[in-house]
Amino acid sequence: MATQQPSSAPHAPARSAAYPMAKPGYGKRTAPDQLPRARDDFALLPTRERYVAGFVDHLPEGAAMSVKHLAKQLPLYGQQAISTALTALSVAGHLRRVRCPVGGAGDETRWVYRTFWSRTAHDNQWWNTYLTTENATRTVSSTPNTPAPDTASPPPWSAAEEPPPPAPQGPGAEPVPEPTGVPQQRTRNRGPAPDAEPATPAPDTAPATPPTSVAPTFVAGPSPAYLALARLGRDDHRLTLSADDCAALEPQAAEWLARGVTTDYLTSALTAGLPAKVDSPAGLIRRRLTDKLPPRLPTESTPPSTLAPPRRILMECTDCGRPGPPEALPDGLCHPCRTHHHSTTAKTPAHPTEIADIKARMANLRDLLKPV
């Protein structure tokens, strides 16, 4: 029977049922692509980091992840030790702290602070890709929700009319004749001759069926190009055009308007620098419409002010809290903190003989301080 060897790291304390939870939207967030829990999940970490990682891994979604709350639940280490352990876990690829923008009142932007945790360590490229995808899925849409149109069928009668009265019932009741519908008058027709008498219908003859109403035909008015050419003679009598001239020159003037110019621009371009005497106004206008044809303007795009500003997740330095894009904070640390972390971890441990000399010197100092 194999003998189980106990781990050198202390077991993480059981999570209290009353562990404080963060506000909605804050706290711990579990990252995807994690392996199932195993006994040797954090075996490569030092003792303190293994202890903190085991505790954080069992916290629920949305748990408070501040150093102060973690230090209250982990009695073996203080806040400074917890902060150093979280920095080491960030460098190892288990943890990232971010700021996520959420919509506020009006144009106000509110930031929430979250800690993404992964039991399985990932490199910087994986974290940058994941946080970019998380940013894309959490982009706030600025389009308001419009209510669905009312598709209910209209009532059988108009809102301004009342429903037809019910027919009288009873043995002695007489049927009430239904009123004959009068068609809506469209035009004022010429009345009958004065000496003509209206024919009275026979009492047994049924009332004549009202004529079927015909939808009026609307004639399109003149185009803006035609109106601009017709007004040239009012602005300057030397450019008076006939109706046939305006109709013949209308396609050329419409081409100007299709290129994005206004009718005022067209009028000023045709009337500027006229000679003292114009023998053929139509020929002059035709020549100017051809020679001064403006370039086609590009389609105006949506102004930048109406576009919703992109909301991007900002990563925070795990040590000092300085924000920045994910690619600028490798290992979850800013440049100064990363330099300091690597310089402290790169120090070589003291030689055993030096440790013995230090202990002997300290024992000697204690003996000197003892009262005689």
mmCIF file of C-alpha atoms in Angstrom, residues 76-347:
data_model
loop_
_atom_site.group_PDB
_atom_site.id
_atom_site.type_symbol
_atom_site.label_atom_id
_atom_site.label_comp_id
_atom_site.label_asym_id
_atom_site.label_seq_id
_atom_site.Cartn_x
_atom_site.Cartn_y
_atom_site.Cartn_z
ATOM 1 C CA LEU A 76 -1.304 33.227 8.255
ATOM 2 C CA TYR A 77 -0.404 36.296 6.177
ATOM 3 C CA GLY A 78 -0.972 40.026 6.356
ATOM 4 C CA GLN A 79 -2.013 42.461 3.633
ATOM 5 C CA GLN A 80 1.537 43.039 2.377
ATOM 6 C CA ALA A 81 2.183 39.313 2.043
ATOM 7 C CA ILE A 82 -1.161 38.796 0.252
ATOM 8 C CA SER A 83 -0.357 41.624 -2.167
ATOM 9 C CA THR A 84 3.044 40.087 -2.952
ATOM 10 C CA ALA A 85 1.447 36.665 -3.447
ATOM 11 C CA LEU A 86 -1.140 38.083 -5.889
ATOM 12 C CA THR A 87 1.672 39.736 -7.853
ATOM 13 C CA ALA A 88 3.466 36.399 -8.102
ATOM 14 C CA LEU A 89 0.247 34.692 -9.217
ATOM 15 C CA SER A 90 -0.166 37.318 -11.927
ATOM 16 C CA VAL A 91 3.355 36.702 -13.181
ATOM 17 C CA ALA A 92 2.692 32.957 -13.138
ATOM 18 C CA GLY A 93 -0.338 33.452 -15.435
ATOM 19 C CA HIS A 94 -3.203 32.733 -13.027
ATOM 20 C CA LEU A 95 -4.623 36.201 -12.444
ATOM 21 C CA ARG A 96 -5.359 39.522 -14.193
ATOM 22 C CA ARG A 97 -6.992 42.661 -12.809
ATOM 23 C CA VAL A 98 -9.007 44.822 -15.238
ATOM 24 C CA ARG A 99 -11.299 47.842 -15.426
ATOM 25 C CA CYS A 100 -14.489 47.472 -17.478
ATOM 26 C CA PRO A 101 -16.490 50.531 -18.628
ATOM 27 C CA VAL A 102 -20.241 50.425 -18.226
ATOM 28 C CA GLY A 103 -22.816 52.980 -19.312
ATOM 29 C CA GLY A 104 -23.934 55.587 -16.813
ATOM 30 C CA ALA A 105 -26.436 58.423 -16.857
ATOM 31 C CA GLY A 106 -26.157 60.372 -20.109
ATOM 32 C CA ASP A 107 -22.611 60.536 -21.432
ATOM 33 C CA GLU A 108 -21.131 59.479 -18.079
ATOM 34 C CA THR A 109 -18.928 56.369 -18.062
ATOM 35 C CA ARG A 110 -18.687 54.277 -14.900
ATOM 36 C CA TRP A 111 -15.827 51.814 -14.323
ATOM 37 C CA VAL A 112 -16.101 48.490 -12.529
ATOM 38 C CA TYR A 113 -13.077 46.548 -11.263
ATOM 39 C CA ARG A 114 -12.837 42.818 -11.842
ATOM 40 C CA THR A 115 -10.269 40.093 -11.214
ATOM 41 C CA PHE A 116 -10.093 37.317 -13.792
ATOM 42 C CA TRP A 117 -8.849 34.049 -12.316
ATOM 43 C CA SER A 118 -7.658 30.900 -14.056
ATOM 44 C CA ARG A 119 -6.682 27.709 -12.275
ATOM 45 C CA THR A 120 -4.638 26.785 -15.331
ATOM 46 C CA ALA A 121 -1.739 29.141 -15.972
ATOM 47 C CA HIS A 122 -1.773 30.968 -19.344
ATOM 48 C CA ASP A 123 0.801 33.085 -21.120
ATOM 49 C CA ASN A 124 0.501 36.765 -22.036
ATOM 50 C CA GLN A 125 -0.717 36.059 -25.581
ATOM 51 C CA TRP A 126 -3.643 33.988 -24.288
ATOM 52 C CA TRP A 127 -4.638 36.654 -21.771
ATOM 53 C CA ASN A 128 -4.441 39.457 -24.362
ATOM 54 C CA THR A 129 -6.605 37.492 -26.790
ATOM 55 C CA TYR A 130 -9.149 36.613 -24.108
ATOM 56 C CA LEU A 131 -9.434 40.151 -22.768
ATOM 57 C CA THR A 132 -9.854 41.504 -26.303
ATOM 58 C CA THR A 133 -12.681 39.034 -26.910
ATOM 59 C CA GLU A 134 -14.212 39.907 -23.554
ATOM 60 C CA ASN A 135 -14.052 43.577 -24.539
ATOM 61 C CA ALA A 136 -15.817 42.905 -27.855
ATOM 62 C CA THR A 137 -18.643 40.998 -26.183
ATOM 63 C CA ARG A 138 -19.200 43.702 -23.551
ATOM 64 C CA THR A 139 -19.442 46.687 -25.945
ATOM 65 C CA VAL A 140 -22.471 48.714 -24.962
ATOM 66 C CA SER A 141 -24.932 49.448 -27.755
ATOM 67 C CA SER A 142 -26.194 53.011 -27.849
ATOM 68 C CA THR A 143 -29.253 52.242 -30.016
ATOM 69 C CA PRO A 144 -32.412 52.715 -27.916
ATOM 70 C CA ASN A 145 -35.043 50.029 -27.910
ATOM 71 C CA THR A 146 -38.030 51.077 -29.993
ATOM 72 C CA PRO A 147 -41.420 49.579 -29.154
ATOM 73 C CA ALA A 148 -42.928 47.238 -31.668
ATOM 74 C CA PRO A 149 -45.536 48.867 -33.909
ATOM 75 C CA ASP A 150 -49.144 48.172 -33.161
ATOM 76 C CA THR A 151 -50.304 45.601 -35.666
ATOM 77 C CA ALA A 152 -53.806 45.167 -34.291
ATOM 78 C CA SER A 153 -56.522 45.278 -36.901
ATOM 79 C CA PRO A 154 -58.640 48.469 -36.948
ATOM 80 C CA PRO A 155 -62.224 48.361 -35.674
ATOM 81 C CA PRO A 156 -65.011 47.789 -38.202
ATOM 82 C CA TRP A 157 -65.988 51.434 -37.918
ATOM 83 C CA SER A 158 -63.986 54.629 -37.714
ATOM 84 C CA ALA A 159 -62.964 56.092 -34.332
ATOM 85 C CA ALA A 160 -64.970 59.272 -35.086
ATOM 86 C CA GLU A 161 -68.091 57.304 -35.940
ATOM 87 C CA GLU A 162 -70.345 55.425 -33.626
ATOM 88 C CA PRO A 163 -71.370 51.817 -34.207
ATOM 89 C CA PRO A 164 -74.637 51.347 -36.087
ATOM 90 C CA PRO A 165 -77.675 51.146 -33.810
ATOM 91 C CA PRO A 166 -79.241 47.715 -33.321
ATOM 92 C CA ALA A 167 -82.405 46.895 -35.243
ATOM 93 C CA PRO A 168 -85.620 47.141 -33.194
ATOM 94 C CA GLN A 169 -87.097 43.910 -32.101
ATOM 95 C CA GLY A 170 -90.697 43.052 -31.404
ATOM 96 C CA PRO A 171 -93.842 42.018 -33.253
ATOM 97 C CA GLY A 172 -95.077 45.563 -33.927
ATOM 98 C CA ALA A 173 -91.775 47.193 -34.685
ATOM 99 C CA GLU A 174 -91.252 48.574 -38.100
ATOM 100 C CA PRO A 175 -87.903 48.219 -39.835
ATOM 101 C CA VAL A 176 -85.953 51.458 -39.914
ATOM 102 C CA PRO A 177 -84.525 52.185 -43.354
ATOM 103 C CA GLU A 178 -80.767 52.368 -43.449
ATOM 104 C CA PRO A 179 -79.314 55.732 -44.459
ATOM 105 C CA THR A 180 -77.824 55.821 -47.899
ATOM 106 C CA GLY A 181 -74.103 56.550 -47.908
ATOM 107 C CA VAL A 182 -73.136 59.816 -49.606
ATOM 108 C CA PRO A 183 -69.850 59.702 -51.533
ATOM 109 C CA GLN A 184 -67.223 62.318 -50.720
ATOM 110 C CA GLN A 185 -67.268 65.231 -53.153
ATOM 111 C CA ARG A 186 -63.998 65.689 -55.018
ATOM 112 C CA THR A 187 -64.730 68.484 -57.463
ATOM 113 C CA ARG A 188 -67.446 71.002 -57.810
ATOM 114 C CA ASN A 189 -69.622 69.732 -60.648
ATOM 115 C CA ARG A 190 -71.748 72.021 -62.732
ATOM 116 C CA GLY A 191 -75.357 71.960 -61.487
ATOM 117 C CA PRO A 192 -78.429 71.164 -63.632
ATOM 118 C CA ALA A 193 -80.124 73.788 -65.790
ATOM 119 C CA PRO A 194 -82.467 76.190 -63.957
ATOM 120 C CA ASP A 195 -85.530 75.047 -65.865
ATOM 121 C CA ALA A 196 -84.779 71.392 -65.386
ATOM 122 C CA GLU A 197 -86.607 69.636 -62.616
ATOM 123 C CA PRO A 198 -84.963 66.810 -60.729
ATOM 124 C CA ALA A 199 -86.468 63.460 -61.490
ATOM 125 C CA THR A 200 -88.167 61.886 -58.525
ATOM 126 C CA PRO A 201 -87.524 58.201 -58.200
ATOM 127 C CA ALA A 202 -90.457 55.849 -58.068
ATOM 128 C CA PRO A 203 -91.373 54.721 -54.564
ATOM 129 C CA ASP A 204 -90.803 51.059 -55.433
ATOM 130 C CA THR A 205 -87.467 51.764 -57.084
ATOM 131 C CA ALA A 206 -84.392 51.016 -54.990
ATOM 132 C CA PRO A 207 -81.995 53.938 -54.401
ATOM 133 C CA ALA A 208 -79.280 54.247 -56.983
ATOM 134 C CA THR A 209 -75.850 52.847 -56.098
ATOM 135 C CA PRO A 210 -73.391 55.672 -55.414
ATOM 136 C CA PRO A 211 -70.633 55.985 -57.993
ATOM 137 C CA THR A 212 -67.314 54.419 -57.170
ATOM 138 C CA SER A 213 -64.774 56.999 -56.006
ATOM 139 C CA VAL A 214 -61.682 57.292 -58.173
ATOM 140 C CA ALA A 215 -58.344 58.212 -56.614
ATOM 141 C CA PRO A 216 -57.224 61.634 -57.846
ATOM 142 C CA THR A 217 -54.147 61.734 -60.019
ATOM 143 C CA PHE A 218 -51.329 63.888 -58.678
ATOM 144 C CA VAL A 219 -49.090 65.541 -61.212
ATOM 145 C CA ALA A 220 -45.465 65.907 -60.130
ATOM 146 C CA GLY A 221 -44.293 69.489 -59.919
ATOM 147 C CA PRO A 222 -41.242 70.875 -61.656
ATOM 148 C CA SER A 223 -37.873 69.621 -60.481
ATOM 149 C CA PRO A 224 -35.414 71.821 -58.545
ATOM 150 C CA ALA A 225 -33.193 72.000 -61.629
ATOM 151 C CA TYR A 226 -36.086 73.272 -63.755
ATOM 152 C CA LEU A 227 -37.038 75.876 -61.147
ATOM 153 C CA ALA A 228 -33.448 77.096 -60.866
ATOM 154 C CA LEU A 229 -33.292 77.633 -64.632
ATOM 155 C CA ALA A 230 -36.682 79.353 -64.692
ATOM 156 C CA ARG A 231 -35.619 81.825 -61.984
ATOM 157 C CA LEU A 232 -32.523 82.950 -63.891
ATOM 158 C CA GLY A 233 -34.556 85.479 -65.900
ATOM 159 C CA ARG A 234 -35.933 87.011 -62.699
ATOM 160 C CA ASP A 235 -32.467 87.383 -61.234
ATOM 161 C CA ASP A 236 -30.996 88.793 -64.461
ATOM 162 C CA HIS A 237 -33.137 89.746 -67.486
ATOM 163 C CA ARG A 238 -30.281 88.827 -69.835
ATOM 164 C CA LEU A 239 -30.794 85.128 -69.004
ATOM 165 C CA THR A 240 -34.525 84.899 -69.618
ATOM 166 C CA LEU A 241 -35.337 81.368 -70.816
ATOM 167 C CA SER A 242 -38.487 79.976 -72.379
ATOM 168 C CA ALA A 243 -40.291 76.912 -71.146
ATOM 169 C CA ASP A 244 -38.790 74.814 -73.959
ATOM 170 C CA ASP A 245 -35.289 76.074 -73.111
ATOM 171 C CA CYS A 246 -35.744 75.135 -69.429
ATOM 172 C CA ALA A 247 -36.975 71.670 -70.388
ATOM 173 C CA ALA A 248 -34.023 71.154 -72.764
ATOM 174 C CA LEU A 249 -31.415 72.318 -70.223
ATOM 175 C CA GLU A 250 -33.000 70.546 -67.227
ATOM 176 C CA PRO A 251 -30.939 67.285 -67.547
ATOM 177 C CA GLN A 252 -27.648 69.233 -67.485
ATOM 178 C CA ALA A 253 -28.723 71.258 -64.442
ATOM 179 C CA ALA A 254 -29.916 68.093 -62.718
ATOM 180 C CA GLU A 255 -26.419 66.628 -63.185
ATOM 181 C CA TRP A 256 -25.024 69.567 -61.223
ATOM 182 C CA LEU A 257 -27.422 68.938 -58.345
ATOM 183 C CA ALA A 258 -26.627 65.215 -58.430
ATOM 184 C CA ARG A 259 -22.972 66.070 -57.790
ATOM 185 C CA GLY A 260 -23.809 67.617 -54.437
ATOM 186 C CA VAL A 261 -24.146 71.351 -55.237
ATOM 187 C CA THR A 262 -27.082 73.512 -54.178
ATOM 188 C CA THR A 263 -29.396 75.569 -56.357
ATOM 189 C CA ASP A 264 -27.809 78.766 -55.010
ATOM 190 C CA TYR A 265 -24.384 77.545 -56.119
ATOM 191 C CA LEU A 266 -25.805 76.656 -59.550
ATOM 192 C CA THR A 267 -27.413 80.083 -59.930
ATOM 193 C CA SER A 268 -24.287 82.001 -58.944
ATOM 194 C CA ALA A 269 -22.121 79.892 -61.296
ATOM 195 C CA LEU A 270 -24.417 80.601 -64.249
ATOM 196 C CA THR A 271 -24.866 84.341 -63.597
ATOM 197 C CA ALA A 272 -21.292 85.310 -62.642
ATOM 198 C CA GLY A 273 -19.324 87.431 -65.134
ATOM 199 C CA LEU A 274 -22.027 87.895 -67.755
ATOM 200 C CA PRO A 275 -21.262 90.020 -70.810
ATOM 201 C CA ALA A 276 -23.071 93.322 -71.327
ATOM 202 C CA LYS A 277 -25.274 91.833 -74.029
ATOM 203 C CA VAL A 278 -26.408 88.225 -74.348
ATOM 204 C CA ASP A 279 -27.744 87.292 -77.787
ATOM 205 C CA SER A 280 -28.594 83.661 -77.013
ATOM 206 C CA PRO A 281 -29.361 83.000 -73.320
ATOM 207 C CA ALA A 282 -30.010 79.298 -73.919
ATOM 208 C CA GLY A 283 -26.710 78.832 -75.765
ATOM 209 C CA LEU A 284 -24.774 80.651 -73.048
ATOM 210 C CA ILE A 285 -26.384 78.600 -70.270
ATOM 211 C CA ARG A 286 -25.751 75.347 -72.171
ATOM 212 C CA ARG A 287 -22.077 76.242 -72.612
ATOM 213 C CA ARG A 288 -21.618 77.154 -68.948
ATOM 214 C CA LEU A 289 -23.391 74.027 -67.761
ATOM 215 C CA THR A 290 -20.915 71.992 -69.808
ATOM 216 C CA ASP A 291 -17.691 73.899 -69.128
ATOM 217 C CA LYS A 292 -18.229 74.594 -65.400
ATOM 218 C CA LEU A 293 -19.498 71.150 -64.413
ATOM 219 C CA PRO A 294 -18.249 70.655 -60.806
ATOM 220 C CA PRO A 295 -16.500 67.486 -59.602
ATOM 221 C CA ARG A 296 -18.559 64.815 -57.910
ATOM 222 C CA LEU A 297 -18.409 65.201 -54.149
ATOM 223 C CA PRO A 298 -17.891 62.067 -52.012
ATOM 224 C CA THR A 299 -20.775 60.785 -49.981
ATOM 225 C CA GLU A 300 -20.803 62.374 -46.551
ATOM 226 C CA SER A 301 -20.082 59.846 -43.832
ATOM 227 C CA THR A 302 -21.598 59.810 -40.395
ATOM 228 C CA PRO A 303 -20.062 62.559 -38.245
ATOM 229 C CA PRO A 304 -17.743 61.247 -35.530
ATOM 230 C CA SER A 305 -19.801 62.899 -32.800
ATOM 231 C CA THR A 306 -22.763 60.594 -33.465
ATOM 232 C CA LEU A 307 -20.700 57.417 -33.328
ATOM 233 C CA ALA A 308 -20.540 55.628 -29.992
ATOM 234 C CA PRO A 309 -17.009 55.798 -28.580
ATOM 235 C CA PRO A 310 -15.348 52.404 -28.348
ATOM 236 C CA ARG A 311 -15.314 51.061 -24.819
ATOM 237 C CA ARG A 312 -12.218 49.013 -24.109
ATOM 238 C CA ILE A 313 -11.225 46.921 -21.135
ATOM 239 C CA LEU A 314 -8.176 48.319 -19.360
ATOM 240 C CA MET A 315 -5.862 46.013 -17.466
ATOM 241 C CA GLU A 316 -4.513 47.116 -14.106
ATOM 242 C CA CYS A 317 -1.076 46.481 -12.734
ATOM 243 C CA THR A 318 -1.530 43.834 -10.044
ATOM 244 C CA ASP A 319 1.049 45.540 -7.827
ATOM 245 C CA CYS A 320 0.401 49.308 -8.104
ATOM 246 C CA GLY A 321 -2.959 49.458 -9.928
ATOM 247 C CA ARG A 322 -1.744 51.530 -12.887
ATOM 248 C CA PRO A 323 -4.180 51.060 -15.849
ATOM 249 C CA GLY A 324 -3.157 50.292 -19.405
ATOM 250 C CA PRO A 325 -3.971 48.147 -22.438
ATOM 251 C CA PRO A 326 -3.357 44.409 -22.008
ATOM 252 C CA GLU A 327 -0.443 44.357 -24.440
ATOM 253 C CA ALA A 328 1.341 47.079 -22.431
ATOM 254 C CA LEU A 329 1.196 45.109 -19.158
ATOM 255 C CA PRO A 330 2.888 41.725 -19.704
ATOM 256 C CA ASP A 331 2.526 39.403 -16.713
ATOM 257 C CA GLY A 332 -0.102 41.856 -15.435
ATOM 258 C CA LEU A 333 2.600 44.304 -14.258
ATOM 259 C CA CYS A 334 3.633 47.750 -15.454
ATOM 260 C CA HIS A 335 7.239 48.375 -16.444
ATOM 261 C CA PRO A 336 8.481 49.763 -13.056
ATOM 262 C CA CYS A 337 6.804 46.994 -11.055
ATOM 263 C CA ARG A 338 7.994 44.307 -13.452
ATOM 264 C CA THR A 339 11.562 45.591 -13.223
ATOM 265 C CA HIS A 340 11.383 45.646 -9.424
ATOM 266 C CA HIS A 341 9.855 42.161 -9.301
ATOM 267 C CA HIS A 342 12.530 40.635 -11.519
ATOM 268 C CA SER A 343 15.314 42.366 -9.594
ATOM 269 C CA THR A 344 14.066 41.007 -6.261
ATOM 270 C CA THR A 345 13.539 37.475 -7.565
ATOM 271 C CA ALA A 346 16.930 37.434 -9.286
ATOM 272 C CA LYS A 347 18.847 37.915 -6.035
#
